[in-house]
PDB file of C-alpha atoms in Angstrom:
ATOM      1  CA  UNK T 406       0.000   0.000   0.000  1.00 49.00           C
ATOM      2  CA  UNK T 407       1.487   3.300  -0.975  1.00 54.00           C
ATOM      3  CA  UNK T 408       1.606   6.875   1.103  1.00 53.00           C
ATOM      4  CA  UNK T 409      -0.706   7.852  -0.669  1.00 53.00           C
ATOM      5  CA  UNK T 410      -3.555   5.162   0.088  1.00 56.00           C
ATOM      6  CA  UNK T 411      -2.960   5.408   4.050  1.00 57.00           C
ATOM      7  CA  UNK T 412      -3.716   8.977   3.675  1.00 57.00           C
ATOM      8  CA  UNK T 413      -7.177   7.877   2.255  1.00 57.00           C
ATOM      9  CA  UNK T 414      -7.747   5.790   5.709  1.00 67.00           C
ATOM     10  CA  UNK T 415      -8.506   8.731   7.693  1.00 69.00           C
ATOM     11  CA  UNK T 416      -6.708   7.565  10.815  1.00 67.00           C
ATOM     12  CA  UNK T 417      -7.784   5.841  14.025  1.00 72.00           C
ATOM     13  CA  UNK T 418     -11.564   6.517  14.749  1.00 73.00           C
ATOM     14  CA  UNK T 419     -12.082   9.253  17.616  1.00 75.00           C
ATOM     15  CA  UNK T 420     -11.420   7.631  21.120  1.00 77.00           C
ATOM     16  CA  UNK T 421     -13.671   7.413  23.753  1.00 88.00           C
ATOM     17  CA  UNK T 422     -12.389   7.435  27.233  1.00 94.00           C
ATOM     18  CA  UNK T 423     -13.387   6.412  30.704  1.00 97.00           C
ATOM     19  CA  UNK T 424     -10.876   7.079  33.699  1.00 97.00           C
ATOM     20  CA  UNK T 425     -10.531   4.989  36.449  1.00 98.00           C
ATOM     21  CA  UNK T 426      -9.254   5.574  39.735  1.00 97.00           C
ATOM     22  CA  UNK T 427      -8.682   2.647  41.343  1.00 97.00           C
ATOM     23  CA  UNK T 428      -6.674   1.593  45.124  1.00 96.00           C
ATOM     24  CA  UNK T 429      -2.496   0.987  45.209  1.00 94.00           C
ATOM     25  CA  UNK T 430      -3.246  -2.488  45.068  1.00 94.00           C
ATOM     26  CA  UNK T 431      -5.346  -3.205  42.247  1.00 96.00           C
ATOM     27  CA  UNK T 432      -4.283  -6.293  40.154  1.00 97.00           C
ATOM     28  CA  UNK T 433      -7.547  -6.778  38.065  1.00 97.00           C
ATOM     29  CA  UNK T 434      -6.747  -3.837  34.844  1.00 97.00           C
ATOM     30  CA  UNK T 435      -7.351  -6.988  32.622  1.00 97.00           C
ATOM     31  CA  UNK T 436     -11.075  -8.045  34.133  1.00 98.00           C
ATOM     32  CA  UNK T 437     -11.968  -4.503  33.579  1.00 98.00           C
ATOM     33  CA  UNK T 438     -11.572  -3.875  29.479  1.00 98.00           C
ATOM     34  CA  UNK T 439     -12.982  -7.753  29.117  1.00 98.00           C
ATOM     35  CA  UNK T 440     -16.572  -5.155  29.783  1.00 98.00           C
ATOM     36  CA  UNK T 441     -15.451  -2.554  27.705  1.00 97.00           C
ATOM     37  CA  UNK T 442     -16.533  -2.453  23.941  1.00 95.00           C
ATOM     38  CA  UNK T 443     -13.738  -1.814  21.098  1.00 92.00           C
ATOM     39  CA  UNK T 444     -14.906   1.817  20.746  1.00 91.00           C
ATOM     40  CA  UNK T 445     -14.035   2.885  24.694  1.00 95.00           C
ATOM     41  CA  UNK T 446     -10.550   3.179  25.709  1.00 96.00           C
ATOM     42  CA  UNK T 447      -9.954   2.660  29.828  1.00 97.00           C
ATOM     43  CA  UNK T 448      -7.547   5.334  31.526  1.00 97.00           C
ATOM     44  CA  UNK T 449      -6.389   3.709  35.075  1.00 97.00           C
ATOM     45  CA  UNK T 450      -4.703   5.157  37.574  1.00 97.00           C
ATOM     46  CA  UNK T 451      -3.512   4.308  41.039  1.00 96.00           C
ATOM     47  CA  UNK T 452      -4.046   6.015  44.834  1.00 95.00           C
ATOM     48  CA  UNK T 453      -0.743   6.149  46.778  1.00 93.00           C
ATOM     49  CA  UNK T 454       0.567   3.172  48.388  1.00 92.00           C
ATOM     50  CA  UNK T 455      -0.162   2.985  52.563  1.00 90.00           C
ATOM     51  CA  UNK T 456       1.278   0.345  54.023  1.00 90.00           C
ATOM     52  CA  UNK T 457      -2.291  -0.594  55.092  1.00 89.00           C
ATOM     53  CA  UNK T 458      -3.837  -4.050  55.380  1.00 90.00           C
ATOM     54  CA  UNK T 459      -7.602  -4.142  53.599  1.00 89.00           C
ATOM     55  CA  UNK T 460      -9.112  -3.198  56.646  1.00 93.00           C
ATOM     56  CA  UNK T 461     -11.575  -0.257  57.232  1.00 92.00           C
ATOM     57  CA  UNK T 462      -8.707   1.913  57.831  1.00 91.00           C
ATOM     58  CA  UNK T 463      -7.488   1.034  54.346  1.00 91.00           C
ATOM     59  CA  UNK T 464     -10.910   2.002  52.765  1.00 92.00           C
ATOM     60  CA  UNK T 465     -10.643   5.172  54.403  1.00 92.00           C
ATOM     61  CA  UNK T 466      -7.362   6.260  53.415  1.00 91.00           C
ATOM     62  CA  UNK T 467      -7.997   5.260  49.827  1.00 91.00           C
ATOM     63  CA  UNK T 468     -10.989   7.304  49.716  1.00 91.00           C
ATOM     64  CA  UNK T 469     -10.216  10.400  51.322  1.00 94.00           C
ATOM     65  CA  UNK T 470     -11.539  13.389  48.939  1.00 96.00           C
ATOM     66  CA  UNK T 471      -8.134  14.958  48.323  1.00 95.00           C
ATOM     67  CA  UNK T 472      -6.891  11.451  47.344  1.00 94.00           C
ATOM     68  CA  UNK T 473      -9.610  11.029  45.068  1.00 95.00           C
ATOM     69  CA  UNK T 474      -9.650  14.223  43.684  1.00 96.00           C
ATOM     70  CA  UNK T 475      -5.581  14.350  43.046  1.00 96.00           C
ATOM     71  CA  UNK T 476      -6.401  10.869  41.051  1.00 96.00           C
ATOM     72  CA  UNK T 477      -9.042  12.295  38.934  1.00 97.00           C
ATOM     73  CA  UNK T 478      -6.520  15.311  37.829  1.00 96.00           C
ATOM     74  CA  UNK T 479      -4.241  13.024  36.726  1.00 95.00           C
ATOM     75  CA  UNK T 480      -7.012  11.856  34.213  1.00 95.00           C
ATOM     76  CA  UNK T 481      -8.124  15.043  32.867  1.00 91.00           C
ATOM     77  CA  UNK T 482      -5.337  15.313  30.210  1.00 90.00           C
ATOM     78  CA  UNK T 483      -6.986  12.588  28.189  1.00 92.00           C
ATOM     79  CA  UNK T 484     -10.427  13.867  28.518  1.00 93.00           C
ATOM     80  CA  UNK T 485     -11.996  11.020  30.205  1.00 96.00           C
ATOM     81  CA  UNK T 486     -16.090  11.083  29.677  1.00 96.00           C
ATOM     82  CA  UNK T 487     -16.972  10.052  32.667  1.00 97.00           C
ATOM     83  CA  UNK T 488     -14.618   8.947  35.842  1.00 98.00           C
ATOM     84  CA  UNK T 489     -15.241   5.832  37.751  1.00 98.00           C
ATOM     85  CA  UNK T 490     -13.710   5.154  41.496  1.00 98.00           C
ATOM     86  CA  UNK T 491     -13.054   1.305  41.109  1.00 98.00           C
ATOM     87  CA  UNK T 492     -13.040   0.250  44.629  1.00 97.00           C
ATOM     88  CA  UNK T 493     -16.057  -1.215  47.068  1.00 97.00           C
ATOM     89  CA  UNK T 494     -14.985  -1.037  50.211  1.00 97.00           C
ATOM     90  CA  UNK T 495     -13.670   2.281  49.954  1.00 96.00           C
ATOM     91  CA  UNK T 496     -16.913   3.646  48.095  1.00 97.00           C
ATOM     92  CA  UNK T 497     -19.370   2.069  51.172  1.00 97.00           C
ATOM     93  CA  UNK T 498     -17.320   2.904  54.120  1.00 95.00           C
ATOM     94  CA  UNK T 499     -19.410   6.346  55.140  1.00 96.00           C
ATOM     95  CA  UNK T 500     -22.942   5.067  53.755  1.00 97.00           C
ATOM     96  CA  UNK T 501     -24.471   6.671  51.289  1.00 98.00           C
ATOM     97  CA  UNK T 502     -23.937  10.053  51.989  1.00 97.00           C
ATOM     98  CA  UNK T 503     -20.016   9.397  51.757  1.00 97.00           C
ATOM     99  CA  UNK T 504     -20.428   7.901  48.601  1.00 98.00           C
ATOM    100  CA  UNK T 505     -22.591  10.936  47.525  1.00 97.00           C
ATOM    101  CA  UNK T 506     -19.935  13.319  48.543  1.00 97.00           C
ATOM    102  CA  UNK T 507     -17.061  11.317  46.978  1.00 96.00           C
ATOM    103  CA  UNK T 508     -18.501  11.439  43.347  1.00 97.00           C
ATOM    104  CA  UNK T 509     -19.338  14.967  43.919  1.00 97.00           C
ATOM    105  CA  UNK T 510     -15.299  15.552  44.800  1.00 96.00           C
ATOM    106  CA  UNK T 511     -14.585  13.601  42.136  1.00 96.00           C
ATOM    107  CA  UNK T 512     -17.060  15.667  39.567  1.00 96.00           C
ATOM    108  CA  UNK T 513     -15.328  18.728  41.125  1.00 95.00           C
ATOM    109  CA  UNK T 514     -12.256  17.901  39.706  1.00 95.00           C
ATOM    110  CA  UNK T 515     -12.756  16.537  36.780  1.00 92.00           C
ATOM    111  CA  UNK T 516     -15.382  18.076  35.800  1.00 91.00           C
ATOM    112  CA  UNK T 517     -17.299  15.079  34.145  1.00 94.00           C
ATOM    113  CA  UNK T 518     -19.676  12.897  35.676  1.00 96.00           C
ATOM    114  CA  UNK T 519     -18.392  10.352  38.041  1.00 97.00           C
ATOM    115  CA  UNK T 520     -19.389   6.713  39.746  1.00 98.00           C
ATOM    116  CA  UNK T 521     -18.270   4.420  42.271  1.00 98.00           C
ATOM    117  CA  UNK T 522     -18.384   0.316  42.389  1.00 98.00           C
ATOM    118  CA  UNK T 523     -20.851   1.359  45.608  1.00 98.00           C
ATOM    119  CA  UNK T 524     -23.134   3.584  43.819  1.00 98.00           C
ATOM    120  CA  UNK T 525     -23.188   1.392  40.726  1.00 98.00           C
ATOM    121  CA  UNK T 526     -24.171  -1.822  43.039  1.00 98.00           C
ATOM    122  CA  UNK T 527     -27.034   0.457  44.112  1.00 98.00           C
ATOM    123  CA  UNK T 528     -27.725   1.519  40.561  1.00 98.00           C
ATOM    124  CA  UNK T 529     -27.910  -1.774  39.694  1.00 98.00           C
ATOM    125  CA  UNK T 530     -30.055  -3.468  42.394  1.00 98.00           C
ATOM    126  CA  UNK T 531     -32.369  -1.029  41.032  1.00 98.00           C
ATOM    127  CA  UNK T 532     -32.078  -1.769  37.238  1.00 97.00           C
ATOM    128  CA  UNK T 533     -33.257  -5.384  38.578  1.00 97.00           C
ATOM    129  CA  UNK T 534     -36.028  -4.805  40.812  1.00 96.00           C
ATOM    130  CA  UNK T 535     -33.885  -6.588  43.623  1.00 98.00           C
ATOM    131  CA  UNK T 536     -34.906  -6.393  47.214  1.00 97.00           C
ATOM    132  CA  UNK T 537     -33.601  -9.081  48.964  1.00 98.00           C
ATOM    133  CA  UNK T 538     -29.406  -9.761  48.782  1.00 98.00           C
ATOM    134  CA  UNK T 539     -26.528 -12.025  49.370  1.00 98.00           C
ATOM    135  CA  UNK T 540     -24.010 -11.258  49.573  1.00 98.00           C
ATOM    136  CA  UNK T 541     -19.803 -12.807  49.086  1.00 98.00           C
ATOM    137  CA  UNK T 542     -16.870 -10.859  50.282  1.00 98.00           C
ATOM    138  CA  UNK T 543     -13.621 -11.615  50.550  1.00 97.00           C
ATOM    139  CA  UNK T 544     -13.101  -8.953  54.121  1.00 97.00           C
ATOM    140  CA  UNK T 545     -12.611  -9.390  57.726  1.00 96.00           C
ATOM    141  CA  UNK T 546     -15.992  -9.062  59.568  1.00 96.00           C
ATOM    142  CA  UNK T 547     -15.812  -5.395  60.258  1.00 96.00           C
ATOM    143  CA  UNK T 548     -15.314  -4.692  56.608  1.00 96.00           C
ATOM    144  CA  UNK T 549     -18.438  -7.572  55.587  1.00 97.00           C
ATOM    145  CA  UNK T 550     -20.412  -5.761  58.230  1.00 97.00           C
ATOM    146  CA  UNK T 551     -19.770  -1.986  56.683  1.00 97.00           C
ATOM    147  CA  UNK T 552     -20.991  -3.988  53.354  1.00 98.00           C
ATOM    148  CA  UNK T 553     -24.385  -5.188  54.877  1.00 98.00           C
ATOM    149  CA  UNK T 554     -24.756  -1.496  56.648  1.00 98.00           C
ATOM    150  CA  UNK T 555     -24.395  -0.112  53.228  1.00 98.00           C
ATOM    151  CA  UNK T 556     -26.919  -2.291  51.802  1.00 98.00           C
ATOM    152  CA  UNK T 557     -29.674  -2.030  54.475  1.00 98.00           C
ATOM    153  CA  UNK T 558     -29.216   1.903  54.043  1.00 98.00           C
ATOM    154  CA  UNK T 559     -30.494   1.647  50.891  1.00 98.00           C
ATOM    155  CA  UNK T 560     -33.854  -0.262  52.033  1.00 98.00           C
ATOM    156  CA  UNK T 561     -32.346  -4.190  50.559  1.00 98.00           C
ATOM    157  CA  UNK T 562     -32.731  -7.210  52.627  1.00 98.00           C
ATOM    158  CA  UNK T 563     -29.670  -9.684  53.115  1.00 98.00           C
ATOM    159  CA  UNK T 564     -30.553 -12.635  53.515  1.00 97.00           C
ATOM    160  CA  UNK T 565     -27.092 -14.576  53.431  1.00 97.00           C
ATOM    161  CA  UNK T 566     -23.613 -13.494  53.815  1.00 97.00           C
ATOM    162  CA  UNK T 567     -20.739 -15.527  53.354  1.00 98.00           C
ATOM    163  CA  UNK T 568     -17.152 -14.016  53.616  1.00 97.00           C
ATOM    164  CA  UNK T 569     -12.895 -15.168  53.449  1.00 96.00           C
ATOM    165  CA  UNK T 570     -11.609 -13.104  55.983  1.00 96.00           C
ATOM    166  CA  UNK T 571      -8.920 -11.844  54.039  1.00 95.00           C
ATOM    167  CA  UNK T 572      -6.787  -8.800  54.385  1.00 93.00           C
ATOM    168  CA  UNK T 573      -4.116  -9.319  51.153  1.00 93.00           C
ATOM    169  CA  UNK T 574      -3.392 -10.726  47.820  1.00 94.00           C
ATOM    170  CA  UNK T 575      -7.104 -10.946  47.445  1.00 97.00           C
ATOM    171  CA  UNK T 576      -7.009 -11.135  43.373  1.00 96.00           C
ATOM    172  CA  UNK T 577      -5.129 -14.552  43.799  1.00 97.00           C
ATOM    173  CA  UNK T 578      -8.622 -16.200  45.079  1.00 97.00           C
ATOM    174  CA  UNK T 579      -9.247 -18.525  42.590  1.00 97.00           C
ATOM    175  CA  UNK T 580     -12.915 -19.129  40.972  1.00 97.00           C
ATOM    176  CA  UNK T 581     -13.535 -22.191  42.836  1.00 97.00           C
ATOM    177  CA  UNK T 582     -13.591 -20.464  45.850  1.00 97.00           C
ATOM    178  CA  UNK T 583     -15.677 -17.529  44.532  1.00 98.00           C
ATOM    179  CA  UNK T 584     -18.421 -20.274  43.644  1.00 97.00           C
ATOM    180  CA  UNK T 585     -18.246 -22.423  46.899  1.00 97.00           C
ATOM    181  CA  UNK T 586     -18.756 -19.180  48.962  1.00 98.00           C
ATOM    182  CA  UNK T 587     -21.441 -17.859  46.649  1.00 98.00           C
ATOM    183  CA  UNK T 588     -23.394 -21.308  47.581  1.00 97.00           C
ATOM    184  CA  UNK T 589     -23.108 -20.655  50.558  1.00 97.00           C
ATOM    185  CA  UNK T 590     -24.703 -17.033  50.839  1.00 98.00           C
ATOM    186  CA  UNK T 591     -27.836 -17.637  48.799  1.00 97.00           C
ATOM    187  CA  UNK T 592     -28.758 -20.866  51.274  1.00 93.00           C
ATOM    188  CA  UNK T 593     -31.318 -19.114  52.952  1.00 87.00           C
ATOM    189  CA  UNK T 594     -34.134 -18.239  50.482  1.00 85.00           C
ATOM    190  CA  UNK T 595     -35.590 -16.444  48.572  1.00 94.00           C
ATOM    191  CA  UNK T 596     -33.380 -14.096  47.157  1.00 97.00           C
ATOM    192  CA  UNK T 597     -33.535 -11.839  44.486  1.00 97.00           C
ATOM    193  CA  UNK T 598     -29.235 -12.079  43.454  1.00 98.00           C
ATOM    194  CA  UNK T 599     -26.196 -12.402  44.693  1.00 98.00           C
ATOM    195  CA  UNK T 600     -23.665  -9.542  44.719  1.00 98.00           C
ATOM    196  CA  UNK T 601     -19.777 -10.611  45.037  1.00 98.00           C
ATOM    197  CA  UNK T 602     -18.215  -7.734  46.619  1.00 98.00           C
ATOM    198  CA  UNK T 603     -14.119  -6.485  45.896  1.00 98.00           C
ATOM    199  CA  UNK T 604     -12.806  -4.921  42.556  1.00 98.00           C
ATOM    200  CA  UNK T 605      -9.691  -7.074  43.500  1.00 98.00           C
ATOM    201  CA  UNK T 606     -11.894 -10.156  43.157  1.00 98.00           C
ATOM    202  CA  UNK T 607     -11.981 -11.716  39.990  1.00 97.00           C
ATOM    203  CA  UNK T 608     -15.319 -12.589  38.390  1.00 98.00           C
ATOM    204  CA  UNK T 609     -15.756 -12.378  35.039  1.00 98.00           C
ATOM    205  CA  UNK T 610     -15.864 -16.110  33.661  1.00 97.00           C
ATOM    206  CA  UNK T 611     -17.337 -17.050  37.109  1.00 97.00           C
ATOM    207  CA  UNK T 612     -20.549 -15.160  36.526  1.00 98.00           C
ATOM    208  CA  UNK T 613     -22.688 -16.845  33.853  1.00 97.00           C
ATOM    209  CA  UNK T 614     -21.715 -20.075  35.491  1.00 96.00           C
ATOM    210  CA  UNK T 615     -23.290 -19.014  39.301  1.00 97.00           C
ATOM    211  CA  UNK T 616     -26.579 -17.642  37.283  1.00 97.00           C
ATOM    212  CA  UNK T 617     -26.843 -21.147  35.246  1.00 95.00           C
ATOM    213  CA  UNK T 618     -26.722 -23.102  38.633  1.00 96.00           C
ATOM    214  CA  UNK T 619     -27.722 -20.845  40.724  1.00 96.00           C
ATOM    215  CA  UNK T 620     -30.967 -19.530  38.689  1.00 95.00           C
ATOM    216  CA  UNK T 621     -30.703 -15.374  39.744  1.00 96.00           C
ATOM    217  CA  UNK T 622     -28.679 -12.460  38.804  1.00 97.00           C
ATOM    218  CA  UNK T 623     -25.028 -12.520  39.927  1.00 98.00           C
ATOM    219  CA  UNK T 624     -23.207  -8.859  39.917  1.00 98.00           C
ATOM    220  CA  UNK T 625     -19.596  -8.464  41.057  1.00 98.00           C
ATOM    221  CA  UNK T 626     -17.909  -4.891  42.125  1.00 98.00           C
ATOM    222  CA  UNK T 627     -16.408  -4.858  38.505  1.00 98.00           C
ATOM    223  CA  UNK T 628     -19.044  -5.774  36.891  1.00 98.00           C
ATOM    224  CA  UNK T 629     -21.077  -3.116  38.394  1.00 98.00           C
ATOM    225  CA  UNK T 630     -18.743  -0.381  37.839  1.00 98.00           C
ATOM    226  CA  UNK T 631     -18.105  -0.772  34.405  1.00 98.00           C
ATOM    227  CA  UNK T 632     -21.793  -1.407  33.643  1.00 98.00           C
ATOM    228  CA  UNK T 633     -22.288   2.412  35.295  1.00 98.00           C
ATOM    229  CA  UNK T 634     -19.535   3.908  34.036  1.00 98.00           C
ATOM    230  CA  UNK T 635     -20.371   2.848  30.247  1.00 98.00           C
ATOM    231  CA  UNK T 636     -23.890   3.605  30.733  1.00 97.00           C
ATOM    232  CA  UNK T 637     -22.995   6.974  31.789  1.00 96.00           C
ATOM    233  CA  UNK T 638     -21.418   7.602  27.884  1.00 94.00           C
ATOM    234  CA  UNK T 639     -24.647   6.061  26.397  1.00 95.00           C
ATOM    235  CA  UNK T 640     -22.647   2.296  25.522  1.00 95.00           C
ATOM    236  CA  UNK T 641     -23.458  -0.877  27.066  1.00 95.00           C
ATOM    237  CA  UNK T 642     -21.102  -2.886  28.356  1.00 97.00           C
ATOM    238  CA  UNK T 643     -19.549  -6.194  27.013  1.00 97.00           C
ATOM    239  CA  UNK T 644     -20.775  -9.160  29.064  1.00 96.00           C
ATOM    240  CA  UNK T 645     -22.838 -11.872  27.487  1.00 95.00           C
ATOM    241  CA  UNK T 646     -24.720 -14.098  29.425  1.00 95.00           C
ATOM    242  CA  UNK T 647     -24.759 -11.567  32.440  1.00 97.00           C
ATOM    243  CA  UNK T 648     -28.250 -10.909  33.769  1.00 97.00           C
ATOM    244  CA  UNK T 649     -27.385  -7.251  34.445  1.00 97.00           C
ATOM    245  CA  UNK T 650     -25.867  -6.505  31.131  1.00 96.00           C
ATOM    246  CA  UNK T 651     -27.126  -8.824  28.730  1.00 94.00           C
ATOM    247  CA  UNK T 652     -31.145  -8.792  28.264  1.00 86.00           C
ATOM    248  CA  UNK T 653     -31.555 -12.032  26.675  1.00 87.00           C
ATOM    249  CA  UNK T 654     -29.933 -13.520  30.086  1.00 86.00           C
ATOM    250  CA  UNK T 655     -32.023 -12.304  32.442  1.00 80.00           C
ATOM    251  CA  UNK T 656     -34.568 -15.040  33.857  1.00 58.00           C
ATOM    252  CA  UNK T 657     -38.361 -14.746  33.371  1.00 48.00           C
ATOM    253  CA  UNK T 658     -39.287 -13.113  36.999  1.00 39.00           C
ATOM    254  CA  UNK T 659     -41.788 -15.719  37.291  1.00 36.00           C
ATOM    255  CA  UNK T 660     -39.867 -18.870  37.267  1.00 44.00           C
ATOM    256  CA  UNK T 661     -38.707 -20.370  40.237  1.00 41.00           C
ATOM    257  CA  UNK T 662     -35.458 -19.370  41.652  1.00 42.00           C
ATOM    258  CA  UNK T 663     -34.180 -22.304  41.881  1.00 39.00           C
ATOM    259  CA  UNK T 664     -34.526 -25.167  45.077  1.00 35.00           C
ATOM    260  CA  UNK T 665     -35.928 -23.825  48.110  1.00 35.00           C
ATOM    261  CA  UNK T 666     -33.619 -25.162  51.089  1.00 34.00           C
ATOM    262  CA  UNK T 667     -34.108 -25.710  54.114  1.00 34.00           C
ATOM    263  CA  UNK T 668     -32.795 -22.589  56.946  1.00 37.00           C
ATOM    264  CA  UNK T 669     -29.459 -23.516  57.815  1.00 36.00           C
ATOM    265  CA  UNK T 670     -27.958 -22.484  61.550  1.00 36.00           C
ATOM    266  CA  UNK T 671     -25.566 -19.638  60.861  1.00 38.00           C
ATOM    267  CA  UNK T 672     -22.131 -20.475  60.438  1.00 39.00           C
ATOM    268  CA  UNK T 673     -19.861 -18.355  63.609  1.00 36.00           C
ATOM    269  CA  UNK T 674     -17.824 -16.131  62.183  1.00 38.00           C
ATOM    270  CA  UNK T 675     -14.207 -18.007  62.817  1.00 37.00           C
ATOM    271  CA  UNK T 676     -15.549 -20.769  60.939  1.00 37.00           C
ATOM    272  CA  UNK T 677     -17.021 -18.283  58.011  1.00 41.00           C
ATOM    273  CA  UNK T 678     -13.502 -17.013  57.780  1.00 37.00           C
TER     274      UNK T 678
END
């Protein structure tokens, strides 16, 4: 092909951008574009490492509104659409109203519209008419119970909780666990879906298979986010099979949700963990 017929191409089409801010220890960049569609580009950046533990402390540091805000600037160079804070526990930690006032900050300054994994799980929970929850997390206690708090703000049930206990190298869980644990929350029925909590949590492949077996929707933190975030730009996310993001996946509201089981005694927590 000559110069002359690459001139006739025009170039690369005109990209569109979504920024992410997500924690220091984010390992996951990969899970995230496997949502995105060709035509969006993702623009990640980091907080600043604290030699933190995931811990409630560690939610709060990450999500402090300077922090947030200084992460955001870095974005605005490449023009971002929208900006998305890619991180649950730090988006939940002070309720709604915290999560309120972070995308605020983060709209402040950026100056384009902005959501968080917390928000989004809200957002969606909406989308699907769910009122009742379980819920899998990969926290301490403290951290699950923030999670639940967060939840019942927002006027959902949770019916079943199952959590790891973990406080690092959370994105090495492997989806075997993710399922076992996610049998283990929706025991107690009925329940509307099952949301598995932690953008450092893998998911993806892990979905379609829980909603198969398990016969509701399953969202995940990155799932959720993404979903938001691309709505926000007027594109749908990439995610087939997904009750949240692919209609011809979602189950007819009047089938069965699968086995009703018998109540099980609750598991104490040093044995959940």
């Amino acid at each position: 092909m000559s110069a002359m017929d690459i001139s006739f191409l025009g170039g690369p089409r005109p990209q569109r951008g979504v920024g992410v801010v997500a924690p220091f220890d984010f390992a996951l960049d990969r899970e995230l574009w496997r949502w995105v569609p060709d035509e969006v580009s993702l623009h990640l950046t980091r907080t600043p490492f604290v030699p933190v533990e995931v811990s409630l402390d560690l939610a709060r540091l990450v999500s402090e509104h300077e922090t947030l805000s200084d992460g955001v600037r870095t974005l605005t160079a490449i023009s971002p659409e929208v900006v998305a804070y890619a991180c649950t526990s730090g988006s939940f930690v002070g309720g709604i109203a915290g999560e309120r006032a972070m995308c605020a900050a983060m709209t402040r300054a950026g100056a384009v519209p902005s959501v968080t994994t917390s928000g989004a799980l809200l957002e969606a929970l909406t989308e699907l008419g769910v009122r009742r929850v379980a819920l899998v997390t990969p926290y301490t206690v403290s951290v699950t119970r923030a999670l639940e708090d967060y939840v019942a703000e927002a006027g959902v049930v949770v019916t079943g909780c199952a959590f790891m206990g973990l406080t690092r190298h959370i994105w090495k869980v492997p989806y075997r666990d993710v399922a076992e644990m996610a049998r283990r929350a929706v025991r107690r029925r009925p329940v509307d879906a099952l949301f598995i909590s932690c953008t450092n949590l893998p998911t993806y492949d892990v979905i379609p298979q829980l909603e198969a077996e398990l016969r509701m929707p399953v969202l995940s933190a990155n799932q959720v986010t993404m979903w938001a975030a691309l709505r926000r730009v007027g594109t749908r996310a990439v995610g087939p099979y997904q009750a949240l993001i692919d209609p011809a996946a979602r189950l007819d509201e009047a089938a069965p949700s699968g086995p009703v089981l018998p109540d099980v005694p609750d598991v104490p927590e040093q044995e959940q963990q």
